Coordinates of N, CA and C in Angstrom, one line a residue:
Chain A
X1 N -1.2 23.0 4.5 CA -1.7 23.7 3.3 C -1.6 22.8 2.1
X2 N -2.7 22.4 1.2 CA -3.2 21.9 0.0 C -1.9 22.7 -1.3
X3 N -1.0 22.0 -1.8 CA -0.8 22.3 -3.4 C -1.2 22.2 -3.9
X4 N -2.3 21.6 -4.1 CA -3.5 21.1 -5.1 C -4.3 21.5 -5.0
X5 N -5.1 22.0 -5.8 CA -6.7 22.0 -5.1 C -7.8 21.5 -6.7
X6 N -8.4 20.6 -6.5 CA -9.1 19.9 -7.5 C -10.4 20.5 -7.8
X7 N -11.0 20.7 -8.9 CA -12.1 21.2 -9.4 C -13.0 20.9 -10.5
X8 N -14.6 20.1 -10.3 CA -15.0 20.4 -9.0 C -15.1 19.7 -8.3
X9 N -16.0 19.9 -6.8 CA -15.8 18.8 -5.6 C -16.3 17.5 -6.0
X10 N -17.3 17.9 -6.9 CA -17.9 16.3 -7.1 C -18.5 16.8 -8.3
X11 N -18.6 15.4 -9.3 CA -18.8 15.8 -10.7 C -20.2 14.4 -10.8
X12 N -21.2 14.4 -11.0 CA -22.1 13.4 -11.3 C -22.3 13.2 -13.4
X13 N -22.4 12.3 -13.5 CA -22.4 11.5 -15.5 C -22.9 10.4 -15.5
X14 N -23.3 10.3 -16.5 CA -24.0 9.4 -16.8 C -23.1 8.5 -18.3
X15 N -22.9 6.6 -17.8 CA -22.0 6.5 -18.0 C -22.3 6.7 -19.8
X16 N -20.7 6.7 -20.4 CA -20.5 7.1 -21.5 C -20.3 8.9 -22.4
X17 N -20.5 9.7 -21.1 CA -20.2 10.7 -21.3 C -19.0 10.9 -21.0
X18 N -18.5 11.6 -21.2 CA -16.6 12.4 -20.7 C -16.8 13.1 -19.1
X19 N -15.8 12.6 -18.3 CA -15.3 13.6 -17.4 C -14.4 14.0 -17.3
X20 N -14.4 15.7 -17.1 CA -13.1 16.4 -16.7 C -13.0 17.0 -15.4
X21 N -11.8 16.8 -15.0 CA -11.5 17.5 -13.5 C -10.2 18.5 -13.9
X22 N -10.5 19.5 -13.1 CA -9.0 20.0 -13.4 C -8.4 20.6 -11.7
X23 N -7.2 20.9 -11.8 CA -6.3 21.0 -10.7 C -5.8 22.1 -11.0
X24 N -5.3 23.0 -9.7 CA -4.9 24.1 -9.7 C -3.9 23.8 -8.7
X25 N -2.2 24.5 -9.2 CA -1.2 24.4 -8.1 C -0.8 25.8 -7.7
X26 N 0.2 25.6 -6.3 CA 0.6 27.4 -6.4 C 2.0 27.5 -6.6
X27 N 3.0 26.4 -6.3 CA 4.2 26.3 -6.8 C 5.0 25.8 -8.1
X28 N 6.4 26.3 -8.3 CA 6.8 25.8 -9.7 C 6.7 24.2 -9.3
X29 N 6.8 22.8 -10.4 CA 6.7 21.6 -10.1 C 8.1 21.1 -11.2
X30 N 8.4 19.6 -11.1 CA 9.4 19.2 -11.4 C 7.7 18.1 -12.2
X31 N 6.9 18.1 -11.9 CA 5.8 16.9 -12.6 C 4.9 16.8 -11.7
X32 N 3.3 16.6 -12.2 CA 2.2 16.3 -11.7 C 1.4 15.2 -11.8
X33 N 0.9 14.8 -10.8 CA 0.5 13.5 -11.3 C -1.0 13.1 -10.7
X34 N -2.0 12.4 -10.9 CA -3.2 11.9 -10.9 C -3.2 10.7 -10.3
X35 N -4.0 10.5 -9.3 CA -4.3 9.1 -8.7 C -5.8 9.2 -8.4
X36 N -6.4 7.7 -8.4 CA -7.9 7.3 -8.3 C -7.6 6.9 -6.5
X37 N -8.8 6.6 -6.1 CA -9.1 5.7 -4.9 C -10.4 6.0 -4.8
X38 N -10.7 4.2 -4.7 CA -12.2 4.1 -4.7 C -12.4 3.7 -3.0
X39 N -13.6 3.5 -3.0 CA -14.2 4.3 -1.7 C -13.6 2.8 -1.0
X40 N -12.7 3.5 0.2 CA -12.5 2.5 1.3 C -11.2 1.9 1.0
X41 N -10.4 2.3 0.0 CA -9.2 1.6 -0.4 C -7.7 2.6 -0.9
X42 N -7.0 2.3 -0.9 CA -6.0 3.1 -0.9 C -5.3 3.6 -2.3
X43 N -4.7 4.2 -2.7 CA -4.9 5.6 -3.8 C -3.9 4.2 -4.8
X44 N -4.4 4.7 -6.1 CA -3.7 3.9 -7.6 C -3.8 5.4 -8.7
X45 N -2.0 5.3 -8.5 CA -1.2 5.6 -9.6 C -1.8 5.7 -10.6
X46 N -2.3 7.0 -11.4 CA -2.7 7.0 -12.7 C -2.0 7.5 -13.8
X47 N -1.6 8.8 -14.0 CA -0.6 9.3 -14.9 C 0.1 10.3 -14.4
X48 N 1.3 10.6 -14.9 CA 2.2 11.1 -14.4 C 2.9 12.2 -15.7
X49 N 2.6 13.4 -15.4 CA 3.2 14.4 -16.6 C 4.2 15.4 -16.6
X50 N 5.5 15.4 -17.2 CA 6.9 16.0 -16.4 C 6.2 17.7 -16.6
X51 N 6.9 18.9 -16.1 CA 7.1 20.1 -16.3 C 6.9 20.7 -17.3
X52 N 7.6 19.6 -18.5 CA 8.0 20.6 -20.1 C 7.5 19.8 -20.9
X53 N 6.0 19.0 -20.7 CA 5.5 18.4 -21.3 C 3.7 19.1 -21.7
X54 N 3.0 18.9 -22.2 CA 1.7 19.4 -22.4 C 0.5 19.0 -22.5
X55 N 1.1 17.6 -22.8 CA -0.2 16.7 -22.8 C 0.2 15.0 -22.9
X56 N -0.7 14.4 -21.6 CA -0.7 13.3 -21.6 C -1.5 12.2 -21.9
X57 N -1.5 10.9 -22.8 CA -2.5 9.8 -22.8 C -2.3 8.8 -22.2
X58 N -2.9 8.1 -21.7 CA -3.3 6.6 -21.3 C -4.1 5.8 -21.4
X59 N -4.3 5.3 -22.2 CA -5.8 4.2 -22.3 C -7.0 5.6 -23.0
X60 N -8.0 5.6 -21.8 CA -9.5 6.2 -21.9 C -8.8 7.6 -21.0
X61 N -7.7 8.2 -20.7 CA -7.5 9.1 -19.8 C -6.5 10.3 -21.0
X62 N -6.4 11.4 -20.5 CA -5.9 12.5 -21.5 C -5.4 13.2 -20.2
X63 N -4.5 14.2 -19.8 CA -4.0 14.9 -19.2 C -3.3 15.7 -19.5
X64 N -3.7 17.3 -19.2 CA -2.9 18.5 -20.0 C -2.1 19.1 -18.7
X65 N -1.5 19.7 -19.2 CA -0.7 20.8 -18.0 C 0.0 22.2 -18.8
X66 N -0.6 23.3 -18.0 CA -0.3 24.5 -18.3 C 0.5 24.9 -17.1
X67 N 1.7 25.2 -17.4 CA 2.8 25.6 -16.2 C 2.7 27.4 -16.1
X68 N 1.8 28.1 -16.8 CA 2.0 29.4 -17.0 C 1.1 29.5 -15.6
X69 N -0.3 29.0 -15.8 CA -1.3 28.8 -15.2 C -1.5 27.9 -14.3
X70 N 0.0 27.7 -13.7 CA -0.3 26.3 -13.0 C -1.6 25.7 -12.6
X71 N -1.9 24.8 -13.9 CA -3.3 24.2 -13.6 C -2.9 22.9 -15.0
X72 N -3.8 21.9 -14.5 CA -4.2 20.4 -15.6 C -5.2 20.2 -15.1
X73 N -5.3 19.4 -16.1 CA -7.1 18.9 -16.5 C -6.4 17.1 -16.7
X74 N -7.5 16.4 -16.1 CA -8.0 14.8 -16.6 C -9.3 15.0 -17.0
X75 N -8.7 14.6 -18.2 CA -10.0 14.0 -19.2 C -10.1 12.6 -19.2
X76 N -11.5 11.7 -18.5 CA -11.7 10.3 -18.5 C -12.7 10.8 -19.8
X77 N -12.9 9.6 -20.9 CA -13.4 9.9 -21.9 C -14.3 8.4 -22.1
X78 N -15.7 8.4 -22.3 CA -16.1 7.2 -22.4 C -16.7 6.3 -21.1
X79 N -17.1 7.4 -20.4 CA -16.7 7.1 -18.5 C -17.3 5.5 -18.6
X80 N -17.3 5.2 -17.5 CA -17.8 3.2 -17.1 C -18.7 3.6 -15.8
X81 N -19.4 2.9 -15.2 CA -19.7 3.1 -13.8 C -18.0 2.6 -13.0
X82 N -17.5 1.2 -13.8 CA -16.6 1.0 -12.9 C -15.5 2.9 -12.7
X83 N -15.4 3.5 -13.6 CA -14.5 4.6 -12.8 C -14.7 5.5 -11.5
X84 N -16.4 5.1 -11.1 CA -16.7 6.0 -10.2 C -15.6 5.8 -8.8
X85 N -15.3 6.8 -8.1 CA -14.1 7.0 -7.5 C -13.8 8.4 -7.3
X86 N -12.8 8.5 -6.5 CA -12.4 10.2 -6.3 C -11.1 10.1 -6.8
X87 N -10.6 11.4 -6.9 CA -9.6 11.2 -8.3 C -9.0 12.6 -7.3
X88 N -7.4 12.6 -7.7 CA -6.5 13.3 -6.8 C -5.8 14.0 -7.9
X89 N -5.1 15.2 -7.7 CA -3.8 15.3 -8.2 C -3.0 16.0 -7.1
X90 N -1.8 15.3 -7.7 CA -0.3 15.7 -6.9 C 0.5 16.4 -7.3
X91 N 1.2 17.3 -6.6 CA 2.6 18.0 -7.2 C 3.7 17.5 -6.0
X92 N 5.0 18.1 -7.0 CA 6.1 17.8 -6.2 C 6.7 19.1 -5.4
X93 N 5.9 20.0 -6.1 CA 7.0 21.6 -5.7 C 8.3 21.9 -5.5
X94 N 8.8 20.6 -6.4 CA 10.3 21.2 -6.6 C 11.1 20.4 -5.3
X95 N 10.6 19.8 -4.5 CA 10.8 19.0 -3.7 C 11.1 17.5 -3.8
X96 N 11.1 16.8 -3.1 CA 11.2 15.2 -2.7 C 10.2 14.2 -2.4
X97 N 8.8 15.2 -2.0 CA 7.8 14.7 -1.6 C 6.4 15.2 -2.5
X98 N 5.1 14.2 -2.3 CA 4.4 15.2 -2.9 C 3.3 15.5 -2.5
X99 N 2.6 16.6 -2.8 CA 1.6 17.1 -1.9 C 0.4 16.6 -2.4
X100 N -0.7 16.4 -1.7 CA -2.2 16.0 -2.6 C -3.4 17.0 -2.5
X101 N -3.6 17.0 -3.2 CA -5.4 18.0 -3.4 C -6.1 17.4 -2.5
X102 N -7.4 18.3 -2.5 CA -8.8 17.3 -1.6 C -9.3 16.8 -2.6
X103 N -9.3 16.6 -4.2 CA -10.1 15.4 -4.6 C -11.3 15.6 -5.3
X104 N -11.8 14.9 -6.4 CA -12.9 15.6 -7.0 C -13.4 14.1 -7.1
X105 N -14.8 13.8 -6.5 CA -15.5 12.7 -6.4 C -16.3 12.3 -7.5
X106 N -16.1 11.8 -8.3 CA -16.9 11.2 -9.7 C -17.8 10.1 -9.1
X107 N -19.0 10.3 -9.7 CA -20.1 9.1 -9.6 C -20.1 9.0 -11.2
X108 N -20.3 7.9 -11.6 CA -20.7 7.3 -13.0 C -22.2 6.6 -13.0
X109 N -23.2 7.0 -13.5 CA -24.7 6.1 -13.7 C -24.6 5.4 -14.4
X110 N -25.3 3.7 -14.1 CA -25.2 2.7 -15.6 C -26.5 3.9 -16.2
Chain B
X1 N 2.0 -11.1 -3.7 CA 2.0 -10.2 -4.5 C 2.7 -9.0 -4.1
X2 N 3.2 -8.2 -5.1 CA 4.3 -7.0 -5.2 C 3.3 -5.9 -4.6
X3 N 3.8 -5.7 -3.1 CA 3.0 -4.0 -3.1 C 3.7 -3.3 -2.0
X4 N 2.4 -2.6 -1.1 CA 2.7 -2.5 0.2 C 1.5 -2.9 1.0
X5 N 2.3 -3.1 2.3 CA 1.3 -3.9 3.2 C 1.1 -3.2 4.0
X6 N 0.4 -2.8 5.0 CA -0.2 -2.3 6.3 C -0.7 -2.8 6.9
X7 N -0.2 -3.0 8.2 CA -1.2 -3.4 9.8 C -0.8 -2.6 10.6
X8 N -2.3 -2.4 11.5 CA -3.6 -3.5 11.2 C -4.1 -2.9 10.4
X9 N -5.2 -3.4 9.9 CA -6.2 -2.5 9.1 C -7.3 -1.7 9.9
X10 N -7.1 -2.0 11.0 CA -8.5 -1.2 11.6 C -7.8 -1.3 13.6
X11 N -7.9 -0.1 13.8 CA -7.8 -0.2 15.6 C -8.1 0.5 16.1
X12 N -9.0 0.6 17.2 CA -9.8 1.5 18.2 C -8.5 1.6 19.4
X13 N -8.6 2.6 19.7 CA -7.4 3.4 21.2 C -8.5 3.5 21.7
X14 N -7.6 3.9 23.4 CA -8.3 5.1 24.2 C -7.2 6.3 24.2
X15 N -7.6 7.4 24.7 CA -7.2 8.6 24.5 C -5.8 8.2 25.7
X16 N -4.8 8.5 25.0 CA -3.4 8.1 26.0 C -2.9 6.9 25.8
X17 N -3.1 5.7 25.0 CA -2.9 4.7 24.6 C -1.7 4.7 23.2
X18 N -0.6 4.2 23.2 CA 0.2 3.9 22.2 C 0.4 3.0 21.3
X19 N 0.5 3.3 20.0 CA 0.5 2.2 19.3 C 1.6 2.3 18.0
X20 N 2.0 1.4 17.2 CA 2.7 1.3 15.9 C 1.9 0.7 15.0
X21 N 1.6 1.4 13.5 CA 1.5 1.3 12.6 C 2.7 0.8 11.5
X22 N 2.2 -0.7 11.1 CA 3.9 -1.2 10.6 C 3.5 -0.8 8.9
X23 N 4.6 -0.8 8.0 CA 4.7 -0.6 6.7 C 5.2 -1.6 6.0
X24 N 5.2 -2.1 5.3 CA 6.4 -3.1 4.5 C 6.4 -3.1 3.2
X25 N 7.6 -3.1 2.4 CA 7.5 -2.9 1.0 C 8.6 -3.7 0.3
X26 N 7.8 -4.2 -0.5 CA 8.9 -5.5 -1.2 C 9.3 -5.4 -2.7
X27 N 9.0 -3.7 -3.1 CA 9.3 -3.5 -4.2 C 10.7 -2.5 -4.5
X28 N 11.7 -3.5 -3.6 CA 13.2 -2.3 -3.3 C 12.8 -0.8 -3.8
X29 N 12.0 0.0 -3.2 CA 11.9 1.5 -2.9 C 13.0 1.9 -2.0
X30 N 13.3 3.0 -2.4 CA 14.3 4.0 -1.6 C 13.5 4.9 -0.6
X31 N 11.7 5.2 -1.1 CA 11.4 6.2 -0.7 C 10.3 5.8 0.2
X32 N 9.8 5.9 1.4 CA 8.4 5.9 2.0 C 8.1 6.8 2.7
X33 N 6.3 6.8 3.0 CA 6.1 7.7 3.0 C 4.7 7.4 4.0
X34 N 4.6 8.6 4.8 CA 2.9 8.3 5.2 C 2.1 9.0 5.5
X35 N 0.7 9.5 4.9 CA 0.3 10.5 4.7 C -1.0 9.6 6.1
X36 N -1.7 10.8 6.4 CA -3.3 10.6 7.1 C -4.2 11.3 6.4
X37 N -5.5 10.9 6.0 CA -6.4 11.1 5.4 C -7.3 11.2 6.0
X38 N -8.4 12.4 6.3 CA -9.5 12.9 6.9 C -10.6 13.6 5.8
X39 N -11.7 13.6 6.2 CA -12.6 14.0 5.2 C -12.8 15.4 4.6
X40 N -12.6 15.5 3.5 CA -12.6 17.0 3.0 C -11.1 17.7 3.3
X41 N -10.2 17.3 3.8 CA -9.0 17.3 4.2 C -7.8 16.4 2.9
X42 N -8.8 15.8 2.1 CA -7.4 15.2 1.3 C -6.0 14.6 1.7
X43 N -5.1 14.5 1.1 CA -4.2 13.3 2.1 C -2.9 14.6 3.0
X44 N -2.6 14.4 3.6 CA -1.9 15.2 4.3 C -0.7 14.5 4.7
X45 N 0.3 14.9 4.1 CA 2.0 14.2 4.5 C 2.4 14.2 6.3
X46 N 2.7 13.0 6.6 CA 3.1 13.4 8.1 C 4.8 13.0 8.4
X47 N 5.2 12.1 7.6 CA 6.5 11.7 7.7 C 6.6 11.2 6.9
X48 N 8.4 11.3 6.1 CA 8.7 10.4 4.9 C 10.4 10.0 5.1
X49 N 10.6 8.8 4.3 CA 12.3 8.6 4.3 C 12.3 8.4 2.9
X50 N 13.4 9.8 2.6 CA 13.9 9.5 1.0 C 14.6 8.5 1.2
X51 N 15.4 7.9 2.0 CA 16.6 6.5 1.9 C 16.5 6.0 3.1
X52 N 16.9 5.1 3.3 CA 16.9 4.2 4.4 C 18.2 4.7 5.5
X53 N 17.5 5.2 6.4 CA 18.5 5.3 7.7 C 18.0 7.2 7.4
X54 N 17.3 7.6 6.9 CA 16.9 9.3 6.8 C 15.4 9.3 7.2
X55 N 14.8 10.2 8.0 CA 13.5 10.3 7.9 C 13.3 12.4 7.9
X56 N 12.6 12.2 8.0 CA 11.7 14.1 7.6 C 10.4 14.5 7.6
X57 N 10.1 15.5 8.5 CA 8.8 15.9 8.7 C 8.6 16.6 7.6
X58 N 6.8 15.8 7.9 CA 6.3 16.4 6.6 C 5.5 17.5 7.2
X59 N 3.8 17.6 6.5 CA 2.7 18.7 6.8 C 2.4 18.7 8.4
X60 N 2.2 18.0 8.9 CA 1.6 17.3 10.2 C 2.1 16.4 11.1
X61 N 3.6 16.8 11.2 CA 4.3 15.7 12.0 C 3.8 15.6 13.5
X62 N 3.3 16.2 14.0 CA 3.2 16.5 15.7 C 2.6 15.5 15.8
X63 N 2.7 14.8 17.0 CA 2.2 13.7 17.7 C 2.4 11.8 17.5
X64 N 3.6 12.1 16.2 CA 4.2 11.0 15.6 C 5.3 11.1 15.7
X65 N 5.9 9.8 15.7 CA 7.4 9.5 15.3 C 7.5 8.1 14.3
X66 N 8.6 8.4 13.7 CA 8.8 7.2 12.6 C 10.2 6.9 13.1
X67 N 10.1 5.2 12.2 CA 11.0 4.8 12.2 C 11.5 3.9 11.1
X68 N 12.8 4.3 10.1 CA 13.0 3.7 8.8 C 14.3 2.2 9.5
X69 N 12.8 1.2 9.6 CA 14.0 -0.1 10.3 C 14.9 -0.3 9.2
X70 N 14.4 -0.5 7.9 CA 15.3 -1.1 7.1 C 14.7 -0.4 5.5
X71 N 15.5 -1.0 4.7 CA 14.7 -0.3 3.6 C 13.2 -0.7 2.6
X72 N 13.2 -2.2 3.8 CA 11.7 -2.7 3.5 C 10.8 -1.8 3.8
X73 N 11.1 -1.4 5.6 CA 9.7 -1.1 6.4 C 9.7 0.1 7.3
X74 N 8.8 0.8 7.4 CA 8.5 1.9 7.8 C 7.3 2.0 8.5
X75 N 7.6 2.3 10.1 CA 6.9 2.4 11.2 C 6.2 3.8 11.7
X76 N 5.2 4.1 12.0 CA 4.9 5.5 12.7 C 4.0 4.8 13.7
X77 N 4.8 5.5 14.6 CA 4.4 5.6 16.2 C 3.5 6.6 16.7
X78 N 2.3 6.2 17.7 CA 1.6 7.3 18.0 C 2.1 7.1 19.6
X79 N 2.5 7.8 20.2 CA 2.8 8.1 21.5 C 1.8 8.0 22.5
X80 N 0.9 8.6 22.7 CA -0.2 9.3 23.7 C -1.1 9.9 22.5
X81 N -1.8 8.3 22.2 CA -3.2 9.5 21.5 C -4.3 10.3 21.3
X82 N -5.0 10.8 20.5 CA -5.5 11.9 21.1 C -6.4 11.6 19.8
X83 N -8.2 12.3 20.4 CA -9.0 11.7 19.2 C -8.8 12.4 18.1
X84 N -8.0 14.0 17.7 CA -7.8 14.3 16.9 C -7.3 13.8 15.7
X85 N -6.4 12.5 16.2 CA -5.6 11.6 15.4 C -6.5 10.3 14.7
X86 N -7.6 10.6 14.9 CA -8.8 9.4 14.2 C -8.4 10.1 12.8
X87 N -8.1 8.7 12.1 CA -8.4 9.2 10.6 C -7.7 8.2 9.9
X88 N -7.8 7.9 8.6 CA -7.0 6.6 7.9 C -5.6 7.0 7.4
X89 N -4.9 6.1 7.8 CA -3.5 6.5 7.5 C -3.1 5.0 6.4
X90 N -2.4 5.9 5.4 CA -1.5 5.1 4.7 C -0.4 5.4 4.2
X91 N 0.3 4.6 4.2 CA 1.9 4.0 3.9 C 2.3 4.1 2.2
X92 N 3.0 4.8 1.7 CA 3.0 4.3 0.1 C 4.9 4.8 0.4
X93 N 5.2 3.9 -1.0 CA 6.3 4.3 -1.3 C 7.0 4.5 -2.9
X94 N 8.3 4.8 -3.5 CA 8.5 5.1 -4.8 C 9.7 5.0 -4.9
X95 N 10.2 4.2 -6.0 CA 11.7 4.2 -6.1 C 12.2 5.3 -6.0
X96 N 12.2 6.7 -6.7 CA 13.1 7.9 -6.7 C 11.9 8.7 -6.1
X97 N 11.6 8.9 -4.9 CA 11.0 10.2 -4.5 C 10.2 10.5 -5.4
X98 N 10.1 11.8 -6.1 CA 8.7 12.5 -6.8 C 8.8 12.3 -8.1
X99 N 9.9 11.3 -8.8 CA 9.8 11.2 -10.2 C 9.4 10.4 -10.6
X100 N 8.4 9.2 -10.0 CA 7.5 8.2 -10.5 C 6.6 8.0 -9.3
X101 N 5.6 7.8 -9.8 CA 4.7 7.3 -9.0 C 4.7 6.5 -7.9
X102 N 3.7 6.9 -7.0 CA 4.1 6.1 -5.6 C 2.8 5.3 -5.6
X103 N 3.3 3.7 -4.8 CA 2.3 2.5 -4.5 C 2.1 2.7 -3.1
X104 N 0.7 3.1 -2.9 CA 0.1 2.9 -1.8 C -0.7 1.7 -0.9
X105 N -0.1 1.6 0.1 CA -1.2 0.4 1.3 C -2.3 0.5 1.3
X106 N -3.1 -0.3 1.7 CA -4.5 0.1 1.4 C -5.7 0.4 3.3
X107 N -4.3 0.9 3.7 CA -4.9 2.3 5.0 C -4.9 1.0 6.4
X108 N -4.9 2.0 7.1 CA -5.3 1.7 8.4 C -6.4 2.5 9.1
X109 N -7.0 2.2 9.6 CA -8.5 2.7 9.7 C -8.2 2.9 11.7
X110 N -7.8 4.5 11.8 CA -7.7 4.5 13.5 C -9.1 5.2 13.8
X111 N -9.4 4.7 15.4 CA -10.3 5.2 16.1 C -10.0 5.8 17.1
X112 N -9.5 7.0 17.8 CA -9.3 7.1 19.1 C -10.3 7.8 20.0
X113 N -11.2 6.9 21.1 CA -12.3 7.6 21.8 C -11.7 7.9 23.1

């Protein structure tokens, strides 16, 4: 069973517009976190947001989390073609290990 | 370079055929881990070691076994396999478990016909 579940399955933009994905979890979390993998290669570490935090930045990336709702959103802002990729989020569920969503597939157009 | 490594990258079985998937990590992690990835299925946990000399089923352990040699490297064994087990598997690890991000291998690509 998925802790994650990402939304939506695939998001198409054209580059320079914003993309947002958001994630929905079903357990309490200790932190959630976002990873890319582009097609054929293995997943990269993007941001990482504790429990009692609200919102996160990185570069061109923004990440919120509502623990009432267990749900966050990544905001890529300024997309590139290079971002095109599928994009994850993870929880910990209060555990040791972490679970992954199925993924919301971004295409970016030049 | 600092990461993790995986071999092979690619292997065809036949159905009942055994093999090891090796892991190696050179970035003193405590934690590894190895999920299989299938399509529309997202990554699915099969076995992890929070420390070296501990291992623990994860979502999907059936049909594997691991083994934490050291606190470099981390093995999963397929016994007898079976084509259900086609699918890319990777290896990642993290210094403290779920409180920082984990570096992932860049997969092994199984086929079992």
């Amino acid at each position: 069973s998925q802790q994650g579940e990402e939304d939506p399955q695939a998001l198409s933009i054209q580059e320079g517009e914003n993309a947002t994905m958001n994630c929905s979890y079903k357990t309490s979390i200790n932190n959630l976190q976002w990873y890319r993998q582009n097609s054929g290669r293995g997943l990269v570490h993007l941001i990482l947001i504790r429990s009692n935090e609200r919102e996160k930045h990185s570069g061109r990336l923004r990440v919120t989390l509502d623990t009432s709702k267990k749900s966050s959103s990544l905001l890529i802002t300024a997309s590139r073609a290079a971002d095109t990729a599928s994009y994850f989020c993870a929880t910990d569920g209060n555990t040791d290990k972490l679970i992954f969503g199925t993924g919301t597939r971004l295409q970016v157009f030049p | 370079n600092a990461g993790v490594t995986q071999t092979p990258k690619f292997q065809v079985l036949k159905t009942g055929q055994s093999m090891t998937l090796q892991c190696a990590q050179d970035m003193n992690h405590n934690s590894m881990y190895w999920y299989r990835q299938d399509p529309g299925m997202g990554l699915r946990l099969i076995y992890y070691s929070a420390s070296e000399g501990t291992t623990d089923k994860g979502e999907v352990p059936n049909g594997y076994n691991v083994s934490r040699l050291n606190k470099r490297e981390f093995s999963l064994r397929l016994e007898s396999a079976a084509p259900s087990q086609t699918s890319v598997y990777f290896c990642a690890s993290s210094s403290q478990g779920q409180l920082y991000g984990y570096t992932f291998g860049s997969g092994t690509r199984l086929t079992v016909v």
